Amino acid sequence: MPPSPSPSSCFDLLCGEDAGELAPFGDGQPFAGFVGGEGAAARSAGPDSLDPVARRDAVAWILKVRVCHRFRPLTACLAVNYVDRFLSSHRLPQNGWALQLLSVACLSLAAKMEETVVPSLLDLQVEDAKFIFDPRTVLRMELLVLAALDWRLRSVTPLSFVDFFAHKIDPCGRTARSLVLQATQVILAAMHEVDFQSHCPPALAAAAMICAADETQDRTFVNPATAASWCVGLTEERIGNCYRLMRQVAVDQRLRKSPMILSQHRVTSPVKRESGISSSSSSAPPTKRRKLNSNCN
């Protein structure tokens, strides 16, 4: 594996090159050639042109790395935002590694925006990463992403509104922190689904806050009608549609996990019935109970 570029070469890479003048990559084709340029075909490309399962896997990997390195939730939210914005104007080859490379580059950029301690590009590629890329390759992909996003990395996300909406529900602040934490988890879980891209960030935040309020006592009065008054531009219809979609996604995610749990019970429960230690252990509990009773007396 080639050594990591020196700080001076990194500076030259980020500030002295143009996305269309990148050095050859792989089999000699220009690196930028692996990504469709802007044009009619590129503008028609986007998340809809990508396999939803592949995108869901990419988002799941970003969230795993966030937990591994203890990144802020906003870091993961920005990384997914960069991925989706890049795919809205560029088409990736359906070969698996291109989306992984994009995910690594976007997570690296998001970490540089939000984290005080950023791991190396090699340490960033953990949690069952299917491909490991050379740091120089990731840096070049970062440059392509920066060019595609016009260097606008300070994006508005649903997390930008959760604190404000939490204090709309609880002006005294007694349960605001709990509402923010629960709504944040709802938003992170919703990022797996591409359908949420059609909803604006404040509507997503309001719907997530309603989901969080549903789990809190004395906060069930919160509904799309009341949430529409929290911010200019919100409507009951937008929030309601997003809220229903979030509830459905939550049900679907539980259904994906439930077969694994049931299968484990089916495997382990017969073993307990057939184990030969049940008769020998049956006499132990009375002795233990007598000791406990004597201690209590």
PDB file of C-alpha atoms in Angstrom:
ATOM      1  CA  MET A   1       0.000   0.000   0.000  1.00  0.00           C
ATOM      2  CA  PRO A   2       1.472   3.382  -0.949  1.00  0.00           C
ATOM      3  CA  PRO A   3       2.455   5.653   1.942  1.00  0.00           C
ATOM      4  CA  SER A   4       0.139   8.440   3.039  1.00  0.00           C
ATOM      5  CA  PRO A   5       0.769  11.740   1.279  1.00  0.00           C
ATOM      6  CA  SER A   6       2.729  14.380   3.127  1.00  0.00           C
ATOM      7  CA  PRO A   7       0.981  17.520   4.443  1.00  0.00           C
ATOM      8  CA  SER A   8       2.371  19.576   1.582  1.00  0.00           C
ATOM      9  CA  SER A   9       1.112  17.108  -1.015  1.00  0.00           C
ATOM     10  CA  CYS A  10      -2.306  17.133   0.679  1.00  0.00           C
ATOM     11  CA  PHE A  11      -2.331  20.907   0.419  1.00  0.00           C
ATOM     12  CA  ASP A  12      -1.469  20.692  -3.274  1.00  0.00           C
ATOM     13  CA  LEU A  13      -4.145  18.054  -3.772  1.00  0.00           C
ATOM     14  CA  LEU A  14      -6.942  20.040  -2.157  1.00  0.00           C
ATOM     15  CA  CYS A  15      -6.018  23.523  -3.357  1.00  0.00           C
ATOM     16  CA  GLY A  16      -3.930  23.192  -6.495  1.00  0.00           C
ATOM     17  CA  GLU A  17      -5.828  20.633  -8.565  1.00  0.00           C
ATOM     18  CA  ASP A  18      -9.070  20.649 -10.440  1.00  0.00           C
ATOM     19  CA  ALA A  19     -11.523  17.754 -10.368  1.00  0.00           C
ATOM     20  CA  GLY A  20     -11.128  17.246 -14.096  1.00  0.00           C
ATOM     21  CA  GLU A  21      -7.327  17.083 -13.908  1.00  0.00           C
ATOM     22  CA  LEU A  22      -6.930  14.190 -11.505  1.00  0.00           C
ATOM     23  CA  ALA A  23      -4.229  11.638 -12.098  1.00  0.00           C
ATOM     24  CA  PRO A  24      -5.156   8.267 -13.639  1.00  0.00           C
ATOM     25  CA  PHE A  25      -6.657   5.703 -11.307  1.00  0.00           C
ATOM     26  CA  GLY A  26      -6.965   1.946 -11.492  1.00  0.00           C
ATOM     27  CA  ASP A  27      -6.655   0.722 -15.069  1.00  0.00           C
ATOM     28  CA  GLY A  28      -5.425   4.059 -16.392  1.00  0.00           C
ATOM     29  CA  GLN A  29      -8.771   5.760 -16.889  1.00  0.00           C
ATOM     30  CA  PRO A  30      -9.104   9.201 -15.294  1.00  0.00           C
ATOM     31  CA  PHE A  31     -10.399   8.916 -11.759  1.00  0.00           C
ATOM     32  CA  ALA A  32     -13.132  11.469 -12.417  1.00  0.00           C
ATOM     33  CA  GLY A  33     -14.262   9.325 -15.339  1.00  0.00           C
ATOM     34  CA  PHE A  34     -15.622   6.723 -12.962  1.00  0.00           C
ATOM     35  CA  VAL A  35     -18.285   9.239 -11.984  1.00  0.00           C
ATOM     36  CA  GLY A  36     -20.681  10.556 -14.601  1.00  0.00           C
ATOM     37  CA  GLY A  37     -20.291  14.272 -15.196  1.00  0.00           C
ATOM     38  CA  GLU A  38     -23.030  16.828 -15.088  1.00  0.00           C
ATOM     39  CA  GLY A  39     -25.413  16.804 -17.991  1.00  0.00           C
ATOM     40  CA  ALA A  40     -28.788  15.414 -18.950  1.00  0.00           C
ATOM     41  CA  ALA A  41     -27.944  11.885 -17.857  1.00  0.00           C
ATOM     42  CA  ALA A  42     -26.280  13.038 -14.670  1.00  0.00           C
ATOM     43  CA  ARG A  43     -29.125  15.353 -13.716  1.00  0.00           C
ATOM     44  CA  SER A  44     -31.571  12.493 -14.149  1.00  0.00           C
ATOM     45  CA  ALA A  45     -29.392  10.345 -11.917  1.00  0.00           C
ATOM     46  CA  GLY A  46     -29.805  10.384  -8.193  1.00  0.00           C
ATOM     47  CA  PRO A  47     -30.796   8.221  -5.255  1.00  0.00           C
ATOM     48  CA  ASP A  48     -33.674   6.761  -7.284  1.00  0.00           C
ATOM     49  CA  SER A  49     -31.144   5.378  -9.783  1.00  0.00           C
ATOM     50  CA  LEU A  50     -29.284   3.614  -6.973  1.00  0.00           C
ATOM     51  CA  ASP A  51     -30.319   0.313  -5.510  1.00  0.00           C
ATOM     52  CA  PRO A  52     -32.156   1.165  -2.262  1.00  0.00           C
ATOM     53  CA  VAL A  53     -30.557  -1.848  -0.596  1.00  0.00           C
ATOM     54  CA  ALA A  54     -27.073  -0.621  -1.543  1.00  0.00           C
ATOM     55  CA  ARG A  55     -27.845   2.831  -0.178  1.00  0.00           C
ATOM     56  CA  ARG A  56     -29.276   1.330   3.012  1.00  0.00           C
ATOM     57  CA  ASP A  57     -26.076  -0.677   3.484  1.00  0.00           C
ATOM     58  CA  ALA A  58     -23.973   2.453   2.972  1.00  0.00           C
ATOM     59  CA  VAL A  59     -25.984   4.389   5.554  1.00  0.00           C
ATOM     60  CA  ALA A  60     -25.786   1.459   7.975  1.00  0.00           C
ATOM     61  CA  TRP A  61     -21.994   1.412   7.605  1.00  0.00           C
ATOM     62  CA  ILE A  62     -21.776   5.159   8.286  1.00  0.00           C
ATOM     63  CA  LEU A  63     -23.851   4.748  11.441  1.00  0.00           C
ATOM     64  CA  LYS A  64     -21.680   1.839  12.612  1.00  0.00           C
ATOM     65  CA  VAL A  65     -18.520   3.904  12.186  1.00  0.00           C
ATOM     66  CA  ARG A  66     -20.185   6.761  14.062  1.00  0.00           C
ATOM     67  CA  VAL A  67     -20.726   4.480  17.046  1.00  0.00           C
ATOM     68  CA  CYS A  68     -17.227   2.985  16.766  1.00  0.00           C
ATOM     69  CA  HIS A  69     -15.488   6.373  16.813  1.00  0.00           C
ATOM     70  CA  ARG A  70     -18.111   8.060  19.011  1.00  0.00           C
ATOM     71  CA  PHE A  71     -18.898  10.715  16.450  1.00  0.00           C
ATOM     72  CA  ARG A  72     -21.691  13.175  17.010  1.00  0.00           C
ATOM     73  CA  PRO A  73     -25.060  12.326  15.441  1.00  0.00           C
ATOM     74  CA  LEU A  74     -24.710  15.421  13.245  1.00  0.00           C
ATOM     75  CA  THR A  75     -21.546  13.954  11.712  1.00  0.00           C
ATOM     76  CA  ALA A  76     -23.427  10.915  10.419  1.00  0.00           C
ATOM     77  CA  CYS A  77     -26.342  13.085   9.309  1.00  0.00           C
ATOM     78  CA  LEU A  78     -24.023  15.347   7.313  1.00  0.00           C
ATOM     79  CA  ALA A  79     -22.227  12.361   5.752  1.00  0.00           C
ATOM     80  CA  VAL A  80     -25.512  10.909   4.458  1.00  0.00           C
ATOM     81  CA  ASN A  81     -26.518  14.379   3.284  1.00  0.00           C
ATOM     82  CA  TYR A  82     -23.302  14.651   1.254  1.00  0.00           C
ATOM     83  CA  VAL A  83     -23.853  11.199  -0.259  1.00  0.00           C
ATOM     84  CA  ASP A  84     -27.392  12.013  -1.362  1.00  0.00           C
ATOM     85  CA  ARG A  85     -26.478  15.447  -2.700  1.00  0.00           C
ATOM     86  CA  PHE A  86     -23.601  13.973  -4.680  1.00  0.00           C
ATOM     87  CA  LEU A  87     -25.839  11.263  -6.135  1.00  0.00           C
ATOM     88  CA  SER A  88     -28.422  13.872  -7.130  1.00  0.00           C
ATOM     89  CA  SER A  89     -26.053  15.151  -9.818  1.00  0.00           C
ATOM     90  CA  HIS A  90     -23.672  12.265 -10.497  1.00  0.00           C
ATOM     91  CA  ARG A  91     -24.091   8.659 -11.454  1.00  0.00           C
ATOM     92  CA  LEU A  92     -21.931   5.975  -9.857  1.00  0.00           C
ATOM     93  CA  PRO A  93     -21.078   2.661 -11.498  1.00  0.00           C
ATOM     94  CA  GLN A  94     -22.949  -0.243  -9.955  1.00  0.00           C
ATOM     95  CA  ASN A  95     -19.818  -2.095  -8.902  1.00  0.00           C
ATOM     96  CA  GLY A  96     -19.996  -1.898  -5.102  1.00  0.00           C
ATOM     97  CA  TRP A  97     -16.679  -0.193  -4.399  1.00  0.00           C
ATOM     98  CA  ALA A  98     -17.670   3.181  -5.878  1.00  0.00           C
ATOM     99  CA  LEU A  99     -20.436   3.704  -3.331  1.00  0.00           C
ATOM    100  CA  GLN A 100     -18.132   2.526  -0.542  1.00  0.00           C
ATOM    101  CA  LEU A 101     -15.487   5.027  -1.627  1.00  0.00           C
ATOM    102  CA  LEU A 102     -18.095   7.795  -1.727  1.00  0.00           C
ATOM    103  CA  SER A 103     -19.274   6.850   1.766  1.00  0.00           C
ATOM    104  CA  VAL A 104     -15.739   6.985   3.168  1.00  0.00           C
ATOM    105  CA  ALA A 105     -15.037  10.348   1.537  1.00  0.00           C
ATOM    106  CA  CYS A 106     -18.315  11.890   2.733  1.00  0.00           C
ATOM    107  CA  LEU A 107     -17.857  10.607   6.278  1.00  0.00           C
ATOM    108  CA  SER A 108     -14.315  11.965   6.313  1.00  0.00           C
ATOM    109  CA  LEU A 109     -15.514  15.396   5.201  1.00  0.00           C
ATOM    110  CA  ALA A 110     -18.319  15.378   7.773  1.00  0.00           C
ATOM    111  CA  ALA A 111     -15.887  14.406  10.541  1.00  0.00           C
ATOM    112  CA  LYS A 112     -13.597  17.277   9.579  1.00  0.00           C
ATOM    113  CA  MET A 113     -16.571  19.615   9.833  1.00  0.00           C
ATOM    114  CA  GLU A 114     -17.877  18.489  13.235  1.00  0.00           C
ATOM    115  CA  GLU A 115     -15.315  16.469  15.188  1.00  0.00           C
ATOM    116  CA  THR A 116     -12.415  17.839  17.200  1.00  0.00           C
ATOM    117  CA  VAL A 117     -10.468  14.587  16.820  1.00  0.00           C
ATOM    118  CA  VAL A 118     -10.599  13.000  13.360  1.00  0.00           C
ATOM    119  CA  PRO A 119      -9.185   9.479  12.843  1.00  0.00           C
ATOM    120  CA  SER A 120      -6.878   8.719   9.964  1.00  0.00           C
ATOM    121  CA  LEU A 121      -8.426   7.682   6.677  1.00  0.00           C
ATOM    122  CA  LEU A 122      -7.333   4.092   7.249  1.00  0.00           C
ATOM    123  CA  ASP A 123      -8.734   4.007  10.789  1.00  0.00           C
ATOM    124  CA  LEU A 124     -11.975   5.395   9.430  1.00  0.00           C
ATOM    125  CA  GLN A 125     -12.479   2.314   7.263  1.00  0.00           C
ATOM    126  CA  VAL A 126     -13.641  -0.095   9.959  1.00  0.00           C
ATOM    127  CA  GLU A 127     -16.827  -1.991  10.873  1.00  0.00           C
ATOM    128  CA  ASP A 128     -16.853  -4.621   8.123  1.00  0.00           C
ATOM    129  CA  ALA A 129     -15.829  -2.273   5.328  1.00  0.00           C
ATOM    130  CA  LYS A 130     -15.985  -4.299   2.119  1.00  0.00           C
ATOM    131  CA  PHE A 131     -13.119  -2.371   0.519  1.00  0.00           C
ATOM    132  CA  ILE A 132     -10.099  -0.583   1.972  1.00  0.00           C
ATOM    133  CA  PHE A 133      -8.908   2.408  -0.016  1.00  0.00           C
ATOM    134  CA  ASP A 134      -5.553   4.127  -0.057  1.00  0.00           C
ATOM    135  CA  PRO A 135      -5.642   7.539   1.673  1.00  0.00           C
ATOM    136  CA  ARG A 136      -4.672   9.316  -1.538  1.00  0.00           C
ATOM    137  CA  THR A 137      -7.620   7.708  -3.310  1.00  0.00           C
ATOM    138  CA  VAL A 138      -9.992   8.893  -0.587  1.00  0.00           C
ATOM    139  CA  LEU A 139      -8.544  12.419  -0.765  1.00  0.00           C
ATOM    140  CA  ARG A 140      -9.144  12.527  -4.485  1.00  0.00           C
ATOM    141  CA  MET A 141     -12.726  11.390  -3.960  1.00  0.00           C
ATOM    142  CA  GLU A 142     -13.120  14.122  -1.348  1.00  0.00           C
ATOM    143  CA  LEU A 143     -12.083  16.651  -3.972  1.00  0.00           C
ATOM    144  CA  LEU A 144     -14.739  15.336  -6.358  1.00  0.00           C
ATOM    145  CA  VAL A 145     -17.366  15.579  -3.640  1.00  0.00           C
ATOM    146  CA  LEU A 146     -16.301  19.131  -2.738  1.00  0.00           C
ATOM    147  CA  ALA A 147     -16.529  20.154  -6.380  1.00  0.00           C
ATOM    148  CA  ALA A 148     -19.965  18.543  -6.750  1.00  0.00           C
ATOM    149  CA  LEU A 149     -21.259  20.242  -3.599  1.00  0.00           C
ATOM    150  CA  ASP A 150     -19.676  23.567  -4.555  1.00  0.00           C
ATOM    151  CA  TRP A 151     -17.808  23.436  -1.225  1.00  0.00           C
ATOM    152  CA  ARG A 152     -21.072  23.968   0.652  1.00  0.00           C
ATOM    153  CA  LEU A 153     -20.698  21.567   3.548  1.00  0.00           C
ATOM    154  CA  ARG A 154     -22.676  23.444   6.206  1.00  0.00           C
ATOM    155  CA  SER A 155     -25.993  21.823   5.340  1.00  0.00           C
ATOM    156  CA  VAL A 156     -29.320  22.250   7.090  1.00  0.00           C
ATOM    157  CA  THR A 157     -30.389  18.900   8.534  1.00  0.00           C
ATOM    158  CA  PRO A 158     -33.310  17.755  10.704  1.00  0.00           C
ATOM    159  CA  LEU A 159     -30.960  17.869  13.694  1.00  0.00           C
ATOM    160  CA  SER A 160     -30.749  21.630  13.235  1.00  0.00           C
ATOM    161  CA  PHE A 161     -34.346  21.925  14.504  1.00  0.00           C
ATOM    162  CA  VAL A 162     -34.716  19.311  17.249  1.00  0.00           C
ATOM    163  CA  ASP A 163     -33.587  21.519  20.146  1.00  0.00           C
ATOM    164  CA  PHE A 164     -35.866  24.347  19.065  1.00  0.00           C
ATOM    165  CA  PHE A 165     -38.857  22.023  18.639  1.00  0.00           C
ATOM    166  CA  ALA A 166     -38.188  20.285  21.965  1.00  0.00           C
ATOM    167  CA  HIS A 167     -38.512  23.586  23.798  1.00  0.00           C
ATOM    168  CA  LYS A 168     -41.700  24.290  21.886  1.00  0.00           C
ATOM    169  CA  ILE A 169     -43.140  21.146  23.490  1.00  0.00           C
ATOM    170  CA  ASP A 170     -41.542  21.702  26.884  1.00  0.00           C
ATOM    171  CA  PRO A 171     -40.788  25.406  27.477  1.00  0.00           C
ATOM    172  CA  CYS A 172     -39.678  24.660  31.037  1.00  0.00           C
ATOM    173  CA  GLY A 173     -37.024  22.235  29.808  1.00  0.00           C
ATOM    174  CA  ARG A 174     -37.803  19.390  32.209  1.00  0.00           C
ATOM    175  CA  THR A 175     -38.075  16.740  29.481  1.00  0.00           C
ATOM    176  CA  ALA A 176     -36.488  18.638  26.586  1.00  0.00           C
ATOM    177  CA  ARG A 177     -33.206  16.729  26.788  1.00  0.00           C
ATOM    178  CA  SER A 178     -34.981  13.376  26.698  1.00  0.00           C
ATOM    179  CA  LEU A 179     -37.100  14.481  23.744  1.00  0.00           C
ATOM    180  CA  VAL A 180     -33.997  15.590  21.831  1.00  0.00           C
ATOM    181  CA  LEU A 181     -32.239  12.259  22.407  1.00  0.00           C
ATOM    182  CA  GLN A 182     -35.257  10.209  21.335  1.00  0.00           C
ATOM    183  CA  ALA A 183     -35.943  12.371  18.288  1.00  0.00           C
ATOM    184  CA  THR A 184     -32.283  12.112  17.275  1.00  0.00           C
ATOM    185  CA  GLN A 185     -32.489   8.312  17.317  1.00  0.00           C
ATOM    186  CA  VAL A 186     -35.635   8.441  15.202  1.00  0.00           C
ATOM    187  CA  ILE A 187     -33.907  10.681  12.649  1.00  0.00           C
ATOM    188  CA  LEU A 188     -30.837   8.445  12.463  1.00  0.00           C
ATOM    189  CA  ALA A 189     -33.035   5.392  11.918  1.00  0.00           C
ATOM    190  CA  ALA A 190     -35.008   7.199   9.221  1.00  0.00           C
ATOM    191  CA  MET A 191     -31.851   7.976   7.228  1.00  0.00           C
ATOM    192  CA  HIS A 192     -31.781   4.356   6.034  1.00  0.00           C
ATOM    193  CA  GLU A 193     -34.810   4.936   3.825  1.00  0.00           C
ATOM    194  CA  VAL A 194     -34.523   6.906   0.608  1.00  0.00           C
ATOM    195  CA  ASP A 195     -38.207   7.936   0.784  1.00  0.00           C
ATOM    196  CA  PHE A 196     -37.438  10.577   3.405  1.00  0.00           C
ATOM    197  CA  GLN A 197     -35.457  12.656   0.908  1.00  0.00           C
ATOM    198  CA  SER A 198     -38.699  14.103  -0.443  1.00  0.00           C
ATOM    199  CA  HIS A 199     -39.390  15.721   2.943  1.00  0.00           C
ATOM    200  CA  CYS A 200     -37.808  18.995   4.075  1.00  0.00           C
ATOM    201  CA  PRO A 201     -35.570  18.966   7.197  1.00  0.00           C
ATOM    202  CA  PRO A 202     -38.001  20.862   9.470  1.00  0.00           C
ATOM    203  CA  ALA A 203     -40.837  18.481   8.596  1.00  0.00           C
ATOM    204  CA  LEU A 204     -38.578  15.515   9.370  1.00  0.00           C
ATOM    205  CA  ALA A 205     -37.568  17.067  12.688  1.00  0.00           C
ATOM    206  CA  ALA A 206     -41.175  17.832  13.623  1.00  0.00           C
ATOM    207  CA  ALA A 207     -42.304  14.298  12.782  1.00  0.00           C
ATOM    208  CA  ALA A 208     -39.424  12.826  14.766  1.00  0.00           C
ATOM    209  CA  MET A 209     -40.313  15.043  17.716  1.00  0.00           C
ATOM    210  CA  ILE A 210     -43.909  13.790  17.605  1.00  0.00           C
ATOM    211  CA  CYS A 211     -42.612  10.209  17.612  1.00  0.00           C
ATOM    212  CA  ALA A 212     -40.482  11.053  20.640  1.00  0.00           C
ATOM    213  CA  ALA A 213     -43.435  12.712  22.379  1.00  0.00           C
ATOM    214  CA  ASP A 214     -45.525   9.595  21.807  1.00  0.00           C
ATOM    215  CA  GLU A 215     -43.141   7.733  24.108  1.00  0.00           C
ATOM    216  CA  THR A 216     -43.295  10.391  26.836  1.00  0.00           C
ATOM    217  CA  GLN A 217     -46.079  10.663  29.375  1.00  0.00           C
ATOM    218  CA  ASP A 218     -48.160  13.833  29.357  1.00  0.00           C
ATOM    219  CA  ARG A 219     -46.810  14.717  25.901  1.00  0.00           C
ATOM    220  CA  THR A 220     -49.285  12.780  23.774  1.00  0.00           C
ATOM    221  CA  PHE A 221     -51.118  16.027  22.956  1.00  0.00           C
ATOM    222  CA  VAL A 222     -48.444  16.768  20.342  1.00  0.00           C
ATOM    223  CA  ASN A 223     -49.729  16.101  16.821  1.00  0.00           C
ATOM    224  CA  PRO A 224     -49.075  17.359  13.273  1.00  0.00           C
ATOM    225  CA  ALA A 225     -51.646  20.136  13.709  1.00  0.00           C
ATOM    226  CA  THR A 226     -49.865  21.629  16.720  1.00  0.00           C
ATOM    227  CA  ALA A 227     -46.407  21.028  15.217  1.00  0.00           C
ATOM    228  CA  ALA A 228     -47.313  23.050  12.115  1.00  0.00           C
ATOM    229  CA  SER A 229     -47.192  26.210  14.229  1.00  0.00           C
ATOM    230  CA  TRP A 230     -43.612  25.647  15.360  1.00  0.00           C
ATOM    231  CA  CYS A 231     -41.923  26.992  12.232  1.00  0.00           C
ATOM    232  CA  VAL A 232     -42.835  29.086   9.226  1.00  0.00           C
ATOM    233  CA  GLY A 233     -43.397  26.919   6.166  1.00  0.00           C
ATOM    234  CA  LEU A 234     -44.531  23.790   7.996  1.00  0.00           C
ATOM    235  CA  THR A 235     -47.939  22.353   7.177  1.00  0.00           C
ATOM    236  CA  GLU A 236     -50.021  19.725   8.901  1.00  0.00           C
ATOM    237  CA  GLU A 237     -50.094  17.641   5.717  1.00  0.00           C
ATOM    238  CA  ARG A 238     -46.301  17.581   5.313  1.00  0.00           C
ATOM    239  CA  ILE A 239     -45.687  16.688   8.923  1.00  0.00           C
ATOM    240  CA  GLY A 240     -48.468  14.107   8.934  1.00  0.00           C
ATOM    241  CA  ASN A 241     -47.143  12.332   5.847  1.00  0.00           C
ATOM    242  CA  CYS A 242     -43.637  12.245   7.276  1.00  0.00           C
ATOM    243  CA  TYR A 243     -44.901  11.079  10.682  1.00  0.00           C
ATOM    244  CA  ARG A 244     -46.867   8.181   9.187  1.00  0.00           C
ATOM    245  CA  LEU A 245     -43.843   7.160   7.130  1.00  0.00           C
ATOM    246  CA  MET A 246     -41.645   7.183  10.230  1.00  0.00           C
ATOM    247  CA  ARG A 247     -44.093   4.992  12.112  1.00  0.00           C
ATOM    248  CA  GLN A 248     -44.182   2.559   9.212  1.00  0.00           C
ATOM    249  CA  VAL A 249     -40.390   2.452   8.991  1.00  0.00           C
ATOM    250  CA  ALA A 250     -40.203   1.729  12.714  1.00  0.00           C
ATOM    251  CA  VAL A 251     -42.600  -1.205  12.276  1.00  0.00           C
ATOM    252  CA  ASP A 252     -40.647  -2.533   9.294  1.00  0.00           C
ATOM    253  CA  GLN A 253     -37.374  -2.363  11.194  1.00  0.00           C
ATOM    254  CA  ARG A 254     -38.880  -4.313  14.091  1.00  0.00           C
ATOM    255  CA  LEU A 255     -40.122  -6.951  11.657  1.00  0.00           C
ATOM    256  CA  ARG A 256     -36.633  -7.320  10.166  1.00  0.00           C
ATOM    257  CA  LYS A 257     -35.192  -8.003  13.623  1.00  0.00           C
ATOM    258  CA  SER A 258     -37.967 -10.214  15.005  1.00  0.00           C
ATOM    259  CA  PRO A 259     -37.287 -13.369  12.880  1.00  0.00           C
ATOM    260  CA  MET A 260     -33.717 -13.506  14.234  1.00  0.00           C
ATOM    261  CA  ILE A 261     -34.971 -13.329  17.815  1.00  0.00           C
ATOM    262  CA  LEU A 262     -37.600 -15.996  17.249  1.00  0.00           C
ATOM    263  CA  SER A 263     -35.108 -18.348  15.636  1.00  0.00           C
ATOM    264  CA  GLN A 264     -32.803 -18.025  18.638  1.00  0.00           C
ATOM    265  CA  HIS A 265     -35.644 -18.982  20.988  1.00  0.00           C
ATOM    266  CA  ARG A 266     -36.497 -21.992  18.867  1.00  0.00           C
ATOM    267  CA  VAL A 267     -32.924 -23.218  18.998  1.00  0.00           C
ATOM    268  CA  THR A 268     -32.194 -22.622  22.663  1.00  0.00           C
ATOM    269  CA  SER A 269     -35.483 -23.638  24.271  1.00  0.00           C
ATOM    270  CA  PRO A 270     -35.358 -27.368  23.313  1.00  0.00           C
ATOM    271  CA  VAL A 271     -31.780 -27.599  24.599  1.00  0.00           C
ATOM    272  CA  LYS A 272     -32.882 -26.487  28.032  1.00  0.00           C
ATOM    273  CA  ARG A 273     -35.568 -29.178  28.178  1.00  0.00           C
ATOM    274  CA  GLU A 274     -33.199 -31.956  27.135  1.00  0.00           C
ATOM    275  CA  SER A 275     -30.256 -30.929  29.311  1.00  0.00           C
ATOM    276  CA  GLY A 276     -29.308 -33.491  31.922  1.00  0.00           C
ATOM    277  CA  ILE A 277     -28.491 -30.969  34.619  1.00  0.00           C
ATOM    278  CA  SER A 278     -32.086 -30.112  35.385  1.00  0.00           C
ATOM    279  CA  SER A 279     -32.542 -32.971  37.893  1.00  0.00           C
ATOM    280  CA  SER A 280     -29.307 -32.238  39.736  1.00  0.00           C
ATOM    281  CA  SER A 281     -29.992 -28.514  39.902  1.00  0.00           C
ATOM    282  CA  SER A 282     -33.550 -28.997  41.134  1.00  0.00           C
ATOM    283  CA  SER A 283     -32.343 -29.766  44.645  1.00  0.00           C
ATOM    284  CA  ALA A 284     -30.046 -26.712  44.801  1.00  0.00           C
ATOM    285  CA  PRO A 285     -32.635 -23.918  45.001  1.00  0.00           C
ATOM    286  CA  PRO A 286     -34.158 -25.051  48.382  1.00  0.00           C
ATOM    287  CA  THR A 287     -30.687 -24.959  49.994  1.00  0.00           C
ATOM    288  CA  LYS A 288     -30.026 -21.506  48.576  1.00  0.00           C
ATOM    289  CA  ARG A 289     -33.433 -20.314  49.714  1.00  0.00           C
ATOM    290  CA  ARG A 290     -32.808 -21.564  53.251  1.00  0.00           C
ATOM    291  CA  LYS A 291     -29.519 -19.659  53.355  1.00  0.00           C
ATOM    292  CA  LEU A 292     -31.172 -16.524  52.135  1.00  0.00           C
ATOM    293  CA  ASN A 293     -33.959 -16.878  54.681  1.00  0.00           C
ATOM    294  CA  SER A 294     -31.489 -17.389  57.496  1.00  0.00           C
ATOM    295  CA  ASN A 295     -29.571 -14.319  56.454  1.00  0.00           C
ATOM    296  CA  CYS A 296     -32.735 -12.280  56.339  1.00  0.00           C
ATOM    297  CA  ASN A 297     -33.692 -13.435  59.847  1.00  0.00           C
TER     298      ASN A 297
END
